[in-house]
């Protein structure tokens, strides 16, 4: 104690914490601020739309068959079409023009009820069409010609213009019109502005085999019916299935171009 009984502070300077340093420490140890949620600021999630359904390319296989030979090719052709991803073959027959009593006398078998008849107006729904018919003196049968004759309104409006199409045929003999039956039918496609799709020689070695009798040509698949008792051979059915597959590939390219 000094004189006068008073107390004097020590001359030694006490350590102090700088104010700015203290602020720094507080800031470092402070909890991170959280974002304030504002009412109505939540992210809006759009409702999921309906699933996208891929529409298949449709190839109509339209035919007339009296004794079943052309129909056999048509069914085999559908296998080739359906075997192509994204493409579907649909079988149709054209209307019969002969009365039932005449068909009975000609020993024509009954029609397959599972294959519907087609109207001319329905052709516009197809992306591509394969027409099949037997020959009558080197030209298409009257039943198929009658069907084409019913397409007048479609021709007038050019509803089939640009639509790809092909042919397959049946003849009684080797010289009965495997080629002429197809090329005489080209006039129908031409007036409609349709695109003829022949198979050419794309079938490869099978087009050049000479070890058996078979129908078919660069125009399309074919079958020899003989007197009506001969059924399509494996070679003829193979060519028909190939034509279906080939047509499907061409139409698919055109649709997706």
PDB file of C-alpha atoms in Angstrom, residues 42-155:
ATOM      1  CA  UNK A  42     -41.327 -24.186 -53.473  1.00  0.00           C
ATOM      2  CA  UNK A  43     -40.252 -25.730 -56.806  1.00  0.00           C
ATOM      3  CA  UNK A  44     -43.201 -26.563 -58.997  1.00  0.00           C
ATOM      4  CA  UNK A  45     -43.161 -30.143 -60.296  1.00  0.00           C
ATOM      5  CA  UNK A  46     -45.003 -30.551 -63.542  1.00  0.00           C
ATOM      6  CA  UNK A  47     -47.298 -33.599 -63.636  1.00  0.00           C
ATOM      7  CA  UNK A  48     -46.070 -36.400 -65.856  1.00  0.00           C
ATOM      8  CA  UNK A  49     -47.777 -36.521 -69.236  1.00  0.00           C
ATOM      9  CA  UNK A  50     -49.288 -39.624 -70.819  1.00  0.00           C
ATOM     10  CA  UNK A  51     -46.771 -42.254 -71.989  1.00  0.00           C
ATOM     11  CA  UNK A  52     -45.641 -41.932 -75.582  1.00  0.00           C
ATOM     12  CA  UNK A  53     -47.003 -44.839 -77.603  1.00  0.00           C
ATOM     13  CA  UNK A  54     -45.033 -45.639 -80.740  1.00  0.00           C
ATOM     14  CA  UNK A  55     -47.312 -46.087 -83.715  1.00  0.00           C
ATOM     15  CA  UNK A  56     -46.317 -48.958 -85.948  1.00  0.00           C
ATOM     16  CA  UNK A  57     -45.880 -48.561 -89.676  1.00  0.00           C
ATOM     17  CA  UNK A  58     -48.775 -50.366 -91.369  1.00  0.00           C
ATOM     18  CA  UNK A  59     -48.515 -52.379 -94.560  1.00  0.00           C
ATOM     19  CA  UNK A  60     -51.794 -53.650 -95.965  1.00  0.00           C
ATOM     20  CA  UNK A  61     -51.629 -56.995 -97.772  1.00  0.00           C
ATOM     21  CA  UNK A  62     -54.657 -56.842-100.048  1.00  0.00           C
ATOM     22  CA  UNK A  63     -55.427 -59.900-102.176  1.00  0.00           C
ATOM     23  CA  UNK A  64     -57.914 -61.972-104.102  1.00  0.00           C
ATOM     24  CA  UNK A  65     -57.577 -65.736-103.956  1.00  0.00           C
ATOM     25  CA  UNK A  66     -59.990 -68.261-105.417  1.00  0.00           C
ATOM     26  CA  UNK A  67     -58.250 -71.524-104.563  1.00  0.00           C
ATOM     27  CA  UNK A  68     -55.981 -70.391-101.714  1.00  0.00           C
ATOM     28  CA  UNK A  69     -52.646 -70.081-103.524  1.00  0.00           C
ATOM     29  CA  UNK A  70     -52.430 -66.298-103.366  1.00  0.00           C
ATOM     30  CA  UNK A  71     -53.746 -66.380 -99.808  1.00  0.00           C
ATOM     31  CA  UNK A  72     -50.927 -68.727 -98.793  1.00  0.00           C
ATOM     32  CA  UNK A  73     -48.382 -66.246-100.180  1.00  0.00           C
ATOM     33  CA  UNK A  74     -50.158 -63.372 -98.421  1.00  0.00           C
ATOM     34  CA  UNK A  75     -49.993 -65.068 -95.020  1.00  0.00           C
ATOM     35  CA  UNK A  76     -46.318 -65.861 -95.500  1.00  0.00           C
ATOM     36  CA  UNK A  77     -45.711 -62.288 -96.607  1.00  0.00           C
ATOM     37  CA  UNK A  78     -47.261 -61.039 -93.372  1.00  0.00           C
ATOM     38  CA  UNK A  79     -44.647 -63.022 -91.430  1.00  0.00           C
ATOM     39  CA  UNK A  80     -41.922 -61.134 -93.229  1.00  0.00           C
ATOM     40  CA  UNK A  81     -43.578 -57.787 -92.542  1.00  0.00           C
ATOM     41  CA  UNK A  82     -44.243 -58.532 -88.877  1.00  0.00           C
ATOM     42  CA  UNK A  83     -40.656 -59.688 -88.421  1.00  0.00           C
ATOM     43  CA  UNK A  84     -39.479 -56.138 -89.046  1.00  0.00           C
ATOM     44  CA  UNK A  85     -39.258 -53.983 -85.918  1.00  0.00           C
ATOM     45  CA  UNK A  86     -41.888 -51.273 -85.805  1.00  0.00           C
ATOM     46  CA  UNK A  87     -43.862 -52.558 -88.807  1.00  0.00           C
ATOM     47  CA  UNK A  88     -47.169 -54.443 -88.859  1.00  0.00           C
ATOM     48  CA  UNK A  89     -48.767 -56.363 -91.717  1.00  0.00           C
ATOM     49  CA  UNK A  90     -52.572 -56.366 -92.028  1.00  0.00           C
ATOM     50  CA  UNK A  91     -54.353 -58.934 -94.203  1.00  0.00           C
ATOM     51  CA  UNK A  92     -57.378 -57.949 -96.283  1.00  0.00           C
ATOM     52  CA  UNK A  93     -59.237 -59.615 -99.112  1.00  0.00           C
ATOM     53  CA  UNK A  94     -61.205 -57.874-101.853  1.00  0.00           C
ATOM     54  CA  UNK A  95     -64.870 -58.672-102.414  1.00  0.00           C
ATOM     55  CA  UNK A  96     -65.882 -61.701-104.433  1.00  0.00           C
ATOM     56  CA  UNK A  97     -67.852 -60.901-107.579  1.00  0.00           C
ATOM     57  CA  UNK A  98     -68.980 -64.421-108.479  1.00  0.00           C
ATOM     58  CA  UNK A  99     -72.173 -65.845-106.978  1.00  0.00           C
ATOM     59  CA  UNK A 100     -71.849 -68.711-104.502  1.00  0.00           C
ATOM     60  CA  UNK A 101     -73.449 -71.294-106.807  1.00  0.00           C
ATOM     61  CA  UNK A 102     -70.852 -70.590-109.486  1.00  0.00           C
ATOM     62  CA  UNK A 103     -68.029 -70.851-106.944  1.00  0.00           C
ATOM     63  CA  UNK A 104     -69.382 -74.230-105.856  1.00  0.00           C
ATOM     64  CA  UNK A 105     -69.350 -75.496-109.421  1.00  0.00           C
ATOM     65  CA  UNK A 106     -65.766 -74.282-109.733  1.00  0.00           C
ATOM     66  CA  UNK A 107     -64.895 -76.196-106.530  1.00  0.00           C
ATOM     67  CA  UNK A 108     -63.611 -73.042-104.878  1.00  0.00           C
ATOM     68  CA  UNK A 109     -63.088 -73.532-101.120  1.00  0.00           C
ATOM     69  CA  UNK A 110     -64.837 -71.217 -98.636  1.00  0.00           C
ATOM     70  CA  UNK A 111     -63.101 -67.966 -97.687  1.00  0.00           C
ATOM     71  CA  UNK A 112     -61.249 -67.617 -94.373  1.00  0.00           C
ATOM     72  CA  UNK A 113     -63.687 -65.627 -92.196  1.00  0.00           C
ATOM     73  CA  UNK A 114     -60.862 -64.232 -90.057  1.00  0.00           C
ATOM     74  CA  UNK A 115     -59.641 -62.094 -92.967  1.00  0.00           C
ATOM     75  CA  UNK A 116     -61.945 -59.095 -93.505  1.00  0.00           C
ATOM     76  CA  UNK A 117     -62.933 -57.547 -96.803  1.00  0.00           C
ATOM     77  CA  UNK A 118     -61.483 -54.120 -97.498  1.00  0.00           C
ATOM     78  CA  UNK A 119     -63.175 -51.062 -98.918  1.00  0.00           C
ATOM     79  CA  UNK A 120     -61.421 -48.651-101.244  1.00  0.00           C
ATOM     80  CA  UNK A 121     -61.590 -45.841 -98.673  1.00  0.00           C
ATOM     81  CA  UNK A 122     -59.540 -47.863 -96.188  1.00  0.00           C
ATOM     82  CA  UNK A 123     -56.470 -47.854 -98.442  1.00  0.00           C
ATOM     83  CA  UNK A 124     -55.528 -44.359 -97.289  1.00  0.00           C
ATOM     84  CA  UNK A 125     -54.822 -45.720 -93.795  1.00  0.00           C
ATOM     85  CA  UNK A 126     -51.900 -47.834 -95.041  1.00  0.00           C
ATOM     86  CA  UNK A 127     -48.287 -46.657 -95.192  1.00  0.00           C
ATOM     87  CA  UNK A 128     -47.641 -49.203 -97.947  1.00  0.00           C
ATOM     88  CA  UNK A 129     -49.658 -51.832 -99.810  1.00  0.00           C
ATOM     89  CA  UNK A 130     -48.918 -55.245-101.279  1.00  0.00           C
ATOM     90  CA  UNK A 131     -51.513 -56.396-103.826  1.00  0.00           C
ATOM     91  CA  UNK A 132     -51.852 -60.097-104.646  1.00  0.00           C
ATOM     92  CA  UNK A 133     -53.991 -61.720-107.334  1.00  0.00           C
ATOM     93  CA  UNK A 134     -54.155 -64.679-109.740  1.00  0.00           C
ATOM     94  CA  UNK A 135     -53.776 -64.189-113.471  1.00  0.00           C
ATOM     95  CA  UNK A 136     -56.457 -64.184-116.122  1.00  0.00           C
ATOM     96  CA  UNK A 137     -54.786 -64.310-119.538  1.00  0.00           C
ATOM     97  CA  UNK A 138     -51.737 -62.393-118.337  1.00  0.00           C
ATOM     98  CA  UNK A 139     -53.693 -59.745-116.408  1.00  0.00           C
ATOM     99  CA  UNK A 140     -55.123 -59.478-112.904  1.00  0.00           C
ATOM    100  CA  UNK A 141     -58.316 -61.362-112.075  1.00  0.00           C
ATOM    101  CA  UNK A 142     -61.608 -59.504-112.533  1.00  0.00           C
ATOM    102  CA  UNK A 143     -62.248 -59.389-108.795  1.00  0.00           C
ATOM    103  CA  UNK A 144     -59.092 -57.342-108.193  1.00  0.00           C
ATOM    104  CA  UNK A 145     -59.787 -55.188-111.240  1.00  0.00           C
ATOM    105  CA  UNK A 146     -63.267 -54.480-109.884  1.00  0.00           C
ATOM    106  CA  UNK A 147     -61.685 -53.360-106.630  1.00  0.00           C
ATOM    107  CA  UNK A 148     -59.316 -50.978-108.422  1.00  0.00           C
ATOM    108  CA  UNK A 149     -62.280 -49.681-110.421  1.00  0.00           C
ATOM    109  CA  UNK A 150     -63.909 -48.723-107.113  1.00  0.00           C
ATOM    110  CA  UNK A 151     -61.038 -46.390-106.194  1.00  0.00           C
ATOM    111  CA  UNK A 152     -62.222 -43.579-108.468  1.00  0.00           C
ATOM    112  CA  UNK A 153     -62.758 -41.074-105.666  1.00  0.00           C
ATOM    113  CA  UNK A 154     -59.290 -41.754-104.299  1.00  0.00           C
ATOM    114  CA  UNK A 155     -57.874 -41.190-107.786  1.00  0.00           C
TER     115      UNK A 155
END
